[in-house]
Short mmCIF file of C-alpha atoms and ligand atoms in Angstrom, two decimals:
data_model
loop_
_atom_site.label_atom_id
_atom_site.label_comp_id
_atom_site.label_asym_id
_atom_site.label_seq_id
_atom_site.Cartn_x
_atom_site.Cartn_y
_atom_site.Cartn_z
CA MET A 62 13.09 8.40 10.72
CA ALA A 63 13.15 12.21 10.72
CA GLU A 64 9.54 13.27 10.51
CA VAL A 65 8.66 16.02 8.07
CA ALA A 66 5.93 18.59 8.42
CA LYS A 67 4.49 18.04 4.97
CA LEU A 68 4.23 14.93 2.82
CA ASP A 69 3.79 14.68 -0.92
CA VAL A 70 2.35 11.19 -0.75
CA LEU A 71 0.44 9.32 1.98
CA ALA A 72 -0.56 5.67 1.61
CA ILE A 73 -3.30 4.57 4.00
CA ALA A 74 -3.57 0.86 4.73
CA ALA A 75 -5.38 -1.30 7.26
CA HIS A 76 -2.41 -3.35 8.50
CA PRO A 77 1.36 -3.07 8.59
CA ASP A 78 2.72 -4.73 5.40
CA ASP A 79 -0.43 -4.05 3.30
CA ALA A 80 1.02 -0.91 1.74
CA GLU A 81 4.38 -2.57 1.08
CA ILE A 82 2.76 -5.53 -0.67
CA THR A 83 0.31 -3.58 -2.80
CA SER A 84 2.03 -0.26 -3.49
CA GLY A 85 5.57 -0.55 -2.16
CA GLY A 86 7.03 -0.22 -5.64
CA LEU A 87 5.32 3.07 -6.41
CA LEU A 88 6.10 4.48 -2.96
CA ILE A 89 9.79 3.62 -3.29
CA LYS A 90 9.86 5.11 -6.79
CA MET A 91 8.42 8.34 -5.48
CA VAL A 92 10.99 8.46 -2.67
CA ARG A 93 13.69 8.08 -5.32
CA MET A 94 12.12 11.02 -7.21
CA GLY A 95 12.68 13.14 -4.11
CA ARG A 96 9.09 13.07 -2.89
CA LYS A 97 8.25 12.94 0.80
CA VAL A 98 6.34 9.71 1.27
CA GLY A 99 4.54 8.28 4.30
CA ILE A 100 2.31 5.40 5.34
CA LEU A 101 -0.54 5.49 7.85
CA ASP A 102 -1.49 2.04 9.10
CA LEU A 103 -4.91 1.90 10.76
CA ALA A 104 -4.31 -1.14 13.01
CA ARG A 105 -1.30 -2.94 14.40
CA GLY A 106 -2.19 -6.36 13.03
CA GLU A 107 -2.46 -7.96 16.45
CA MET A 108 -5.20 -10.37 15.30
CA GLY A 109 -3.04 -11.97 12.64
CA THR A 110 -2.14 -15.64 12.95
CA TYR A 111 1.54 -14.83 13.44
CA GLY A 112 3.36 -12.16 15.40
CA ASN A 113 2.04 -9.63 17.91
CA ALA A 114 1.54 -5.88 17.99
CA HIS A 115 5.01 -5.22 19.40
CA ASP A 116 6.83 -7.32 16.82
CA ARG A 117 4.81 -5.88 13.99
CA ALA A 118 5.48 -2.30 15.09
CA GLY A 119 9.21 -3.00 15.01
CA GLU A 120 8.90 -4.62 11.60
CA ALA A 121 6.87 -1.68 10.26
CA GLY A 122 9.64 0.66 11.36
CA ALA A 123 12.28 -1.49 9.71
CA ALA A 124 10.29 -1.60 6.46
CA ALA A 125 9.88 2.17 6.58
CA ARG A 126 13.65 2.61 6.80
CA ILE A 127 14.21 0.26 3.87
CA MET A 128 11.72 2.24 1.78
CA GLY A 129 13.07 5.64 2.84
CA LEU A 130 9.77 6.86 4.24
CA ALA A 131 9.51 10.29 5.85
CA TYR A 132 6.62 9.24 8.07
CA ARG A 133 4.96 6.12 9.39
CA GLY A 134 1.99 6.39 11.71
CA ASN A 135 -0.53 4.04 13.26
CA ALA A 136 -4.12 5.06 14.03
CA GLU A 137 -4.42 2.22 16.57
CA MET A 138 -7.83 1.04 15.44
CA PRO A 139 -8.71 -2.52 16.53
CA ASP A 140 -7.41 -5.15 14.14
CA ALA A 141 -10.20 -7.14 12.46
CA GLY A 142 -12.59 -4.54 13.85
CA ILE A 143 -11.99 -1.40 11.77
CA GLU A 144 -15.40 0.18 11.45
CA PHE A 145 -16.78 2.64 8.93
CA ARG A 146 -17.81 5.38 11.29
CA GLN A 147 -17.29 9.08 11.85
CA GLU A 148 -14.79 8.77 14.71
CA ASN A 149 -12.45 6.76 12.51
CA LYS A 150 -12.89 9.10 9.54
CA LEU A 151 -11.88 12.01 11.75
CA LYS A 152 -8.80 10.17 13.06
CA ILE A 153 -7.57 9.77 9.51
CA ALA A 154 -8.64 13.28 8.52
CA GLN A 155 -6.51 14.66 11.34
CA VAL A 156 -3.42 12.93 9.95
CA ILE A 157 -4.25 14.30 6.48
CA ARG A 158 -4.43 17.79 7.94
CA ASP A 159 -1.20 17.28 9.87
CA LYS A 160 0.79 15.83 6.95
CA LYS A 161 -0.90 17.64 4.05
CA PRO A 162 -0.29 15.05 1.31
CA GLU A 163 -1.09 15.99 -2.28
CA LEU A 164 -1.54 12.34 -3.27
CA VAL A 165 -3.28 9.67 -1.19
CA VAL A 166 -3.00 5.97 -2.01
CA LEU A 167 -5.93 3.88 -0.76
CA PRO A 168 -6.81 0.19 -1.04
CA HIS A 169 -9.04 -0.62 -4.00
CA TRP A 170 -12.62 -1.27 -2.87
CA ALA A 171 -12.70 -4.86 -4.16
CA GLN A 172 -11.71 -6.66 -0.98
CA ARG A 173 -12.24 -9.81 1.06
CA HIS A 174 -10.89 -8.61 4.41
CA PRO A 175 -13.43 -6.27 6.06
CA ASP A 176 -10.62 -4.05 7.39
CA HIS A 177 -9.33 -3.44 3.86
CA LEU A 178 -12.76 -2.40 2.61
CA ALA A 179 -13.32 -0.18 5.64
CA CYS A 180 -9.92 1.41 5.09
CA SER A 181 -10.77 2.20 1.47
CA ARG A 182 -14.04 3.85 2.41
CA LEU A 183 -12.71 5.62 5.52
CA GLY A 184 -9.76 7.03 3.60
CA TYR A 185 -11.95 8.35 0.80
CA ASP A 186 -14.25 10.15 3.21
CA ALA A 187 -11.36 11.38 5.35
CA CYS A 188 -9.79 13.10 2.34
CA PHE A 189 -12.98 15.10 1.94
CA LEU A 190 -13.57 15.80 5.63
CA ALA A 191 -10.00 17.05 6.13
CA GLY A 192 -10.89 19.98 3.89
CA LEU A 193 -13.94 21.09 5.86
CA ALA A 194 -13.10 24.08 8.04
CA LYS A 195 -15.73 23.61 10.72
CA LEU A 196 -15.11 20.00 11.69
CA PRO A 197 -13.62 19.35 15.16
CA LEU A 198 -10.08 18.90 13.87
CA GLU A 199 -6.84 20.70 14.63
CA GLY A 200 -4.84 22.59 12.04
CA GLU A 201 -5.71 24.16 8.73
CA PRO A 202 -8.16 22.47 6.33
CA HIS A 203 -6.39 20.42 3.66
CA ARG A 204 -7.73 18.24 0.87
CA PRO A 205 -5.42 16.01 -1.21
CA ARG A 206 -5.49 16.79 -4.92
CA LYS A 207 -5.43 13.18 -6.04
CA ILE A 208 -6.60 9.81 -4.75
CA ILE A 209 -5.50 6.57 -6.38
CA TYR A 210 -6.50 3.03 -5.45
CA ALA A 211 -3.95 0.24 -5.22
CA SER A 212 -4.99 -3.17 -6.45
CA TYR A 213 -5.16 -5.84 -3.73
CA TYR A 214 -5.25 -8.44 -6.53
CA ARG A 215 -9.03 -8.83 -6.52
CA ASN A 216 -9.91 -6.32 -9.23
CA ASN A 217 -8.95 -5.86 -12.86
CA ASP A 218 -10.38 -2.41 -13.59
CA TYR A 219 -6.93 -0.84 -13.74
CA SER A 220 -6.57 2.77 -14.86
CA PHE A 221 -2.77 2.62 -15.07
CA LEU A 222 0.17 0.44 -14.19
CA VAL A 223 3.53 1.40 -12.74
CA ASP A 224 6.80 -0.20 -13.82
CA ILE A 225 8.44 -1.34 -10.59
CA GLY A 226 11.31 -3.32 -12.14
CA GLU A 227 14.04 -1.01 -10.83
CA VAL A 228 12.70 -1.04 -7.29
CA PHE A 229 11.43 -4.63 -7.14
CA GLU A 230 14.30 -5.86 -4.98
CA GLN A 231 13.88 -2.95 -2.54
CA LYS A 232 10.15 -3.65 -2.34
CA LEU A 233 10.80 -7.31 -1.56
CA ARG A 234 13.31 -6.38 1.13
CA ALA A 235 10.74 -4.07 2.73
CA ILE A 236 8.16 -6.90 2.74
CA ALA A 237 10.76 -9.31 4.11
CA ALA A 238 11.20 -7.01 7.11
CA TYR A 239 7.97 -8.61 8.38
CA GLU A 240 9.70 -11.75 9.52
CA SER A 241 6.86 -12.64 11.91
CA GLN A 242 4.59 -12.91 8.87
CA PHE A 243 6.80 -14.24 6.13
CA GLY A 244 9.58 -16.16 7.84
CA ASP A 245 13.27 -15.74 7.31
CA LYS A 246 14.44 -13.29 4.71
CA SER A 247 16.16 -15.76 2.41
CA TRP A 248 13.05 -16.00 0.21
CA VAL A 249 13.99 -12.60 -1.22
CA ASP A 250 17.14 -14.01 -2.74
CA ASP A 251 15.18 -17.00 -3.98
CA ILE A 252 12.66 -14.83 -5.73
CA LEU A 253 15.33 -12.63 -7.29
CA SER A 254 17.21 -15.63 -8.62
CA ARG A 255 14.20 -17.92 -9.06
CA SER A 256 16.61 -20.62 -8.00
CA ALA A 257 14.07 -22.68 -6.08
CA PRO A 258 10.55 -23.72 -7.08
CA ALA A 259 7.98 -22.07 -4.84
CA SER A 260 6.78 -25.42 -3.52
CA GLN A 261 10.25 -26.11 -2.10
CA VAL A 262 10.32 -22.71 -0.47
CA VAL A 263 6.98 -23.29 1.24
CA GLU A 264 8.01 -26.76 2.33
CA ALA A 265 11.14 -25.30 3.87
CA GLY A 266 8.97 -24.09 6.71
CA ARG A 267 8.16 -20.56 5.68
CA LYS A 268 4.75 -19.24 6.53
CA ASP A 269 1.63 -19.02 4.43
CA VAL A 270 -0.41 -16.02 5.53
CA PHE A 271 -2.52 -15.99 2.41
CA SER A 272 -4.44 -19.05 1.26
CA PRO A 273 -2.75 -22.36 2.10
CA GLY A 274 0.14 -23.08 -0.20
CA VAL A 275 0.38 -19.49 -1.44
CA HIS A 276 3.55 -18.00 -0.05
CA ILE A 277 4.26 -14.30 -0.40
CA PHE A 278 7.15 -15.45 -2.59
CA ASP A 279 4.77 -16.75 -5.25
CA LEU A 280 2.25 -13.96 -4.89
CA MET A 281 4.75 -11.15 -5.36
CA TYR A 282 6.52 -12.79 -8.25
CA SER A 283 3.51 -14.04 -10.21
CA ARG A 284 1.24 -11.02 -9.70
CA SER A 285 3.95 -8.48 -10.42
CA ARG A 286 5.01 -10.41 -13.54
CA ALA A 287 1.46 -10.79 -14.80
CA LEU A 288 0.74 -7.09 -14.34
CA GLY A 289 4.04 -6.19 -16.02
CA GLN A 290 3.19 -8.32 -19.02
CA LEU A 291 0.09 -6.18 -19.61
CA VAL A 292 2.33 -3.21 -20.39
CA GLY A 293 5.55 -4.82 -21.60
CA VAL A 294 7.70 -4.50 -18.49
CA THR A 295 9.09 -7.11 -16.11
CA PHE A 296 7.25 -6.18 -12.90
CA ALA A 297 4.36 -3.77 -12.32
CA GLU A 298 1.77 -2.61 -9.81
CA ALA A 299 -1.79 -1.68 -10.78
CA TYR A 300 -3.83 1.35 -9.78
CA THR A 301 -7.34 2.62 -10.39
CA VAL A 302 -8.68 6.16 -10.36
CA LYS A 303 -12.35 7.01 -9.97
CA GLU A 304 -12.27 10.31 -11.84
CA HIS A 305 -12.23 10.70 -15.58
CA MET A 306 -8.98 11.97 -17.06
CA LEU A 307 -9.04 15.24 -19.00
CA ILE A 308 -6.77 14.89 -22.03
CA ASP A 309 -5.83 17.46 -24.71
CA ASP A 310 -3.39 15.46 -26.83
CA PRO A 311 -3.75 11.66 -26.78
CA LEU A 312 -0.37 11.38 -28.54
CA LYS A 313 1.28 12.65 -25.36
CA MET A 314 -0.33 9.99 -23.18
CA PRO A 315 2.28 7.57 -21.81
CA VAL A 316 0.53 4.54 -23.29
CA ARG A 317 2.52 1.65 -24.74
CA SER A 318 1.29 -0.55 -27.52
CA ILE A 319 2.57 -4.07 -27.16
ZN1 LIG B 629 -4.21 -6.34 5.52
#
């Protein structure tokens, strides 16, 4: 991947595959719009049940190529031990200064995994700190203009949804790059054709990394469909913003009535 000096969009996630699962559709859409898009993973996922740091690094690179990313970095924080402290904020802030994204995508703060919550909070603070001139960071101060929070399927306070129908297959193929986590890639074809009931797919020996019996196959299909049905499209991802939106003409808002 040819690294660029400046990104338009940076997604920050705790583990490799988090960003693909929760915001891969939006990131791919923005790549297709000509935006420079990157992902910063905070840890290598070495504490996961399956795979090891080396395998997961290779898989993260493969997923990045499938998505067309301009950058993928890893802050090398300890997996299952990402802490909300200044040193970690500054690590992220340095990447924000280096890559100068205008938009940052963070995990929503409703989380079960402590790393995900820490990532959400660290990323928010890092966006602010990166703009402070006197902090011990290299490069020019930079503060992203916009922060949005990707749903990790534990919240329903969505501010907007993104139609990911056109990029759904590409998103699934990026997730399927993580073979150590999700088994062989044939589940992508299953999900696209819905030719096999999910129970058969799980029984075929593929791995459950979420709750028992919940394969990524089912999660991606059912969540994306359910979110899409809220706005009348086939597949969607959900995002939340903290700030209020300043509107002049509500008739120009891209809101569908269904
Ligand atoms: Zn994760």
